[in-house]
XYZ file of C-alpha atoms in Angstrom:
362
model
C 46.685 -0.103 -8.478
C 48.115 -2.302 -11.285
C 46.752 -2.407 -14.789
C 45.938 -6.118 -14.394
C 43.747 -5.385 -11.370
C 41.935 -2.634 -13.281
C 41.305 -4.952 -16.232
C 40.038 -7.734 -13.952
C 37.711 -5.323 -12.147
C 36.391 -3.918 -15.407
C 35.782 -7.419 -16.776
C 34.091 -8.473 -13.552
C 31.754 -5.461 -13.675
C 30.965 -6.087 -17.328
C 30.290 -9.763 -16.621
C 27.908 -8.841 -13.769
C 26.056 -6.391 -16.004
C 25.837 -9.010 -18.762
C 24.544 -11.555 -16.242
C 21.991 -9.062 -14.926
C 20.860 -8.254 -18.459
C 20.593 -11.928 -19.351
C 18.513 -12.605 -16.245
C 16.193 -9.703 -17.101
C 15.796 -10.909 -20.668
C 15.135 -14.439 -19.462
C 12.504 -13.203 -16.993
C 10.865 -11.106 -19.680
C 10.781 -14.095 -22.021
C 9.323 -16.362 -19.339
C 6.708 -13.823 -18.317
C 5.853 -13.232 -21.956
C 5.268 -16.948 -22.501
C 3.261 -17.288 -19.291
C 1.113 -14.359 -20.365
C -0.101 -16.369 -23.319
C -1.325 -19.068 -20.924
C -2.406 -17.147 -17.859
C -3.484 -13.847 -19.394
C -5.882 -12.517 -16.766
C -4.104 -13.557 -13.595
C -0.648 -12.559 -14.749
C -1.875 -9.265 -16.143
C -3.038 -8.242 -12.679
C 0.220 -9.494 -11.156
C 2.261 -7.469 -13.635
C 0.184 -4.376 -12.934
C 0.887 -4.785 -9.213
C 4.609 -5.060 -9.980
C 4.480 -2.000 -12.204
C 5.608 -3.830 -15.350
C 2.485 -3.478 -17.448
C 4.451 -3.059 -20.691
C 5.482 -6.715 -20.605
C 1.831 -7.617 -21.103
C 0.062 -4.620 -22.563
C 2.643 -3.906 -25.264
C 2.262 -7.450 -26.621
C 0.032 -6.980 -29.649
C 0.702 -10.201 -31.590
C 0.520 -13.799 -30.407
C 1.033 -17.117 -32.216
C -1.847 -19.533 -32.592
C -0.945 -23.048 -31.422
C -3.401 -24.596 -33.874
C -2.366 -23.157 -37.220
C 0.728 -21.104 -36.512
C -0.981 -17.934 -37.712
C -0.265 -14.638 -36.042
C -3.307 -12.989 -34.488
C -3.950 -9.653 -32.821
C -5.647 -9.890 -29.389
C -8.935 -8.048 -29.172
C -8.821 -4.901 -27.063
C -12.232 -3.702 -25.820
C -13.520 -0.383 -27.062
C -14.648 2.148 -24.418
C -17.937 2.710 -26.242
C -19.826 3.609 -23.058
C -18.003 4.819 -19.943
C -19.272 5.554 -16.423
C -17.068 8.258 -14.880
C -17.401 8.454 -11.085
C -15.419 11.672 -10.726
C -16.282 12.176 -7.045
C -16.993 9.923 -4.064
C -18.602 12.647 -1.953
C -22.357 12.450 -1.372
C -25.015 14.116 0.782
C -26.923 10.832 1.146
C -25.909 7.649 2.970
C -27.514 4.806 1.015
C -26.632 1.545 2.731
C -25.775 -0.354 -0.442
C -23.634 2.347 -2.097
C -20.617 0.759 -3.785
C -18.586 3.960 -4.374
C -18.419 5.451 -0.894
C -16.615 8.607 0.241
C -13.216 7.127 1.054
C -11.514 10.170 -0.466
C -12.529 13.710 -1.380
C -10.266 13.799 -4.439
C -11.532 15.298 -7.697
C -9.300 15.795 -10.721
C -8.643 19.383 -11.838
C -11.065 20.099 -14.648
C -8.393 20.391 -17.343
C -7.021 16.963 -16.397
C -10.539 15.547 -16.502
C -11.093 17.056 -19.954
C -7.778 15.616 -21.139
C -8.843 12.127 -20.051
C -12.271 12.492 -21.650
C -10.657 13.516 -24.936
C -8.394 10.458 -24.759
C -11.467 8.262 -24.290
C -13.214 9.907 -27.250
C -10.142 9.311 -29.429
C -10.244 5.642 -28.374
C -13.864 5.153 -29.424
C -16.072 6.481 -26.603
C -19.582 7.367 -27.797
C -21.403 7.701 -24.484
C -20.255 9.174 -21.166
C -22.226 8.865 -17.958
C -21.251 11.061 -15.001
C -21.885 9.706 -11.531
C -20.481 9.688 -8.009
C -20.952 9.992 -5.121
C -23.366 12.739 -5.950
C -22.078 14.544 -9.073
C -24.013 17.768 -8.363
C -22.289 18.197 -4.988
C -18.869 19.337 -6.241
C -18.835 23.102 -6.912
C -22.666 23.050 -6.737
C -22.898 21.267 -10.059
C -20.840 23.777 -12.038
C -17.892 21.376 -12.432
C -20.299 18.721 -13.739
C -22.009 21.204 -16.049
C -18.719 22.258 -17.632
C -17.807 18.622 -18.308
C -21.253 17.947 -19.789
C -20.898 20.975 -22.073
C -17.340 19.986 -23.055
C -18.375 16.440 -23.981
C -21.329 17.518 -26.088
C -20.035 20.761 -27.594
C -16.317 20.080 -28.122
C -16.046 16.290 -28.186
C -19.427 15.991 -29.946
C -20.318 12.761 -28.158
C -23.626 11.225 -29.275
C -24.731 10.743 -25.665
C -23.998 12.531 -22.399
C -25.857 11.370 -19.290
C -25.884 11.800 -15.508
C -26.961 9.612 -12.595
C -27.922 11.692 -9.548
C -30.019 11.441 -6.410
C -31.772 14.600 -7.598
C -31.558 16.498 -4.315
C -29.166 19.257 -5.428
C -30.342 19.902 -8.976
C -31.674 23.395 -9.661
C -33.592 24.920 -12.542
C -30.722 27.365 -12.965
C -28.465 24.414 -13.803
C -30.896 23.253 -16.500
C -31.036 26.768 -17.921
C -27.248 26.858 -18.267
C -26.374 23.274 -19.215
C -29.609 21.422 -20.068
C -29.160 21.693 -23.824
C -25.948 19.654 -23.629
C -27.445 16.770 -21.630
C -29.147 13.779 -23.246
C -30.289 11.689 -20.256
C -30.727 12.368 -16.554
C -31.329 9.322 -14.364
C -32.553 9.979 -10.825
C -32.057 7.257 -8.236
C -35.243 6.401 -6.373
C -35.697 3.059 -4.639
C -39.168 3.559 -3.241
C -42.259 5.706 -3.625
C -42.708 5.697 0.139
C -40.740 8.293 2.106
C -40.268 6.009 5.101
C -38.642 3.334 2.962
C -36.296 5.838 1.351
C -35.288 6.998 4.829
C -34.543 3.414 5.919
C -32.348 2.938 2.868
C -30.515 6.214 3.541
C -31.876 8.177 0.599
C -32.777 11.325 2.512
C -31.159 14.565 3.676
C -32.748 16.118 6.737
C -36.477 16.676 6.307
C -36.360 17.210 2.550
C -38.667 14.980 0.554
C -36.836 12.768 -1.911
C -40.041 12.200 -3.859
C -40.715 15.942 -4.138
C -37.212 16.351 -5.594
C -37.892 13.530 -8.026
C -41.109 15.090 -9.302
C -39.546 18.538 -9.580
C -36.601 17.247 -11.628
C -39.012 15.311 -13.843
C -40.815 18.547 -14.737
C -37.539 20.338 -15.520
C -36.349 17.483 -17.732
C -39.490 17.800 -19.797
C -39.242 21.584 -19.943
C -35.566 21.635 -20.973
C -35.781 18.602 -23.267
C -33.701 16.093 -21.324
C -34.636 12.391 -21.373
C -35.640 11.264 -17.872
C -35.046 7.899 -16.215
C -35.492 6.433 -12.755
C -32.946 3.958 -11.367
C -33.995 1.647 -8.539
C -31.983 -0.768 -6.445
C -34.281 -3.618 -5.493
C -33.422 -4.726 -1.957
C -34.931 -6.158 1.226
C -36.725 -2.890 2.034
C -38.573 -2.438 -1.271
C -38.786 -5.883 -2.867
C -42.444 -6.269 -1.817
C -43.479 -2.790 -2.913
C -45.908 -2.391 -5.795
C -44.499 0.390 -7.995
C -46.673 -0.199 -11.040
C -48.800 2.894 -10.635
C -45.749 5.091 -10.034
C -43.475 3.990 -12.846
C -44.242 6.128 -15.865
C -40.851 6.621 -17.504
C -37.914 4.421 -18.493
C -36.817 2.633 -15.333
C -33.742 0.358 -15.252
C -33.942 -1.764 -12.111
C -30.725 -2.829 -10.356
C -30.203 -5.588 -7.860
C -28.068 -4.776 -4.844
C -24.448 -5.333 -5.864
C -22.099 -6.250 -3.020
C -18.488 -5.108 -3.519
C -15.893 -6.148 -0.943
C -14.177 -3.185 0.770
C -16.810 -0.662 -0.330
C -20.196 -1.691 0.968
C -19.198 -4.994 2.562
C -16.324 -6.242 4.678
C -14.319 -5.012 7.654
C -13.101 -1.753 6.081
C -16.384 -0.847 4.413
C -18.241 2.391 5.065
C -21.564 0.639 4.369
C -23.135 -2.690 5.310
C -24.852 -3.823 2.147
C -25.295 -7.422 3.219
C -28.595 -6.627 4.963
C -29.956 -5.153 1.714
C -29.212 -8.127 -0.503
C -32.111 -10.167 -1.887
C -32.070 -13.578 -3.534
C -32.352 -14.216 -7.256
C -35.824 -15.661 -6.596
C -36.981 -12.516 -4.776
C -35.655 -10.347 -7.587
C -37.503 -12.460 -10.148
C -40.717 -12.235 -8.098
C -40.430 -8.439 -8.205
C -39.927 -8.509 -11.970
C -42.897 -10.835 -12.423
C -45.102 -8.523 -10.386
C -44.063 -5.582 -12.580
C -43.939 -7.445 -15.897
C -46.650 -5.252 -17.401
C -44.344 -2.222 -17.150
C -42.809 -2.214 -20.622
C -40.095 0.319 -19.769
C -38.696 -1.874 -16.999
C -35.100 -2.905 -17.771
C -33.834 -5.418 -15.191
C -30.087 -5.876 -14.711
C -28.678 -8.644 -12.559
C -25.500 -8.588 -10.498
C -23.590 -10.598 -13.077
C -24.562 -8.318 -15.939
C -23.577 -5.243 -13.963
C -20.293 -6.637 -12.692
C -18.834 -7.580 -16.073
C -20.449 -5.267 -18.596
C -19.953 -1.756 -17.240
C -16.814 0.274 -17.792
C -16.311 2.142 -14.525
C -13.767 4.944 -14.289
C -12.942 6.216 -10.794
C -11.918 9.662 -9.571
C -8.298 9.060 -10.681
C -9.470 7.893 -14.115
C -8.614 4.271 -13.372
C -10.788 1.471 -14.739
C -12.256 -0.689 -11.953
C -12.322 -4.470 -12.327
C -15.279 -5.849 -10.326
C -15.069 -9.488 -11.450
C -13.694 -10.831 -8.165
C -16.245 -9.055 -5.965
C -13.825 -6.175 -5.356
C -12.900 -3.062 -7.311
C -9.348 -3.645 -8.521
C -8.068 -0.479 -10.235
C -5.995 -0.310 -13.373
C -3.408 2.401 -13.769
C -4.820 5.794 -14.712
C -5.477 6.384 -18.386
C -3.676 9.704 -17.881
C -0.480 7.757 -17.101
C -0.590 4.708 -19.379
C -3.237 5.535 -21.990
C -6.705 4.116 -22.590
C -5.596 1.016 -24.503
C -3.217 -0.081 -21.747
C -5.597 0.619 -18.873
C -8.716 -0.937 -20.377
C -7.050 -4.364 -20.595
C -7.181 -4.531 -16.795
C -10.815 -3.390 -16.501
C -12.449 -6.837 -16.556
C -14.834 -5.441 -19.163
C -16.886 -8.046 -21.037
C -17.765 -6.384 -24.326
C -19.942 -9.311 -25.423
C -22.007 -9.070 -22.227
C -22.250 -5.291 -22.736
C -23.830 -5.841 -26.152
C -25.944 -8.803 -24.970
C -27.593 -6.813 -22.167
C -28.453 -4.049 -24.649
C -25.729 -1.692 -23.479
C -25.757 0.063 -26.828
C -29.161 1.598 -27.499
C -30.675 4.813 -28.811
C -28.966 7.065 -26.287
C -28.902 10.447 -28.004
C -31.948 12.613 -27.353
C -31.650 13.820 -30.951
C -32.548 10.271 -32.056
C -35.285 9.699 -29.469
C -38.851 10.306 -30.524
C -39.868 12.013 -27.316
C -42.851 14.260 -26.775
C -41.658 17.197 -24.736
């Protein structure tokens, strides 16, 4: 082969590489400019393409009004809900985090992610599921609770559970590290709980609730009751039964989880109207500890971390995951969470959540 042919081939290859590089740079420039205009939509598109750095690494933008350079606000993961398992021993019809997988992170990976969240500003962690006491009979959960309180020194560590698998032995071992335990109970009538799916065999959900309440008092853990107000309990009078702090949740429909063709639940039949929800609140207005939370408040103002430590964006009625914080870091992942920090503060998301600061009579 002649020298001229070799030179031509080398130049041709170089020219193709230059052209390819120029195209890439041009695309990056165009995407960067479009990001300034279509931040939310393009961010999701870039995540799907696997090119998050084009958006998430952009820290400074130019103001069109005054030409000043401003830093975009990145939400702080002040309060995080970590759904580390999807497995559950109940089958509540409106559940939005159903058992599509049995995956649970190895505990050291989970601790690594929790430390990353603490370093990024997390003050409160709430463990949920699924049923968090199901995995390793609650020992996995207990170790994470102890780690967050003892090593990370978080002001608040809480759990949401159906209460059916909690034992006094667990409280004896881990109770001192737990600030708040919320038990889900949607009715004070056993038949209604059974219709909703909050029952396992012949065990009484209400007996479990009362037993856990006693243990919380004995082991100095703040106790709450969470209720989903739906078609089966919206007419129920709970005033005589509600004695402790009781956030009330409307039924939240999430496509692909508890609604839609591929769903494991059919939440549509549980959904009530805004008027029905307000009627329930009016009936129970004398209960001062009642904290109502609407669909909109829940959808935008909760930071939800799934079993892979991905933030879930619920704004479009689905649960669109970010990349895992273990892969891209907290700051990158949280930008695709759909988290509305202003709504979080407006709904009272930050409150006295450490039992050390609560004036409770044990």
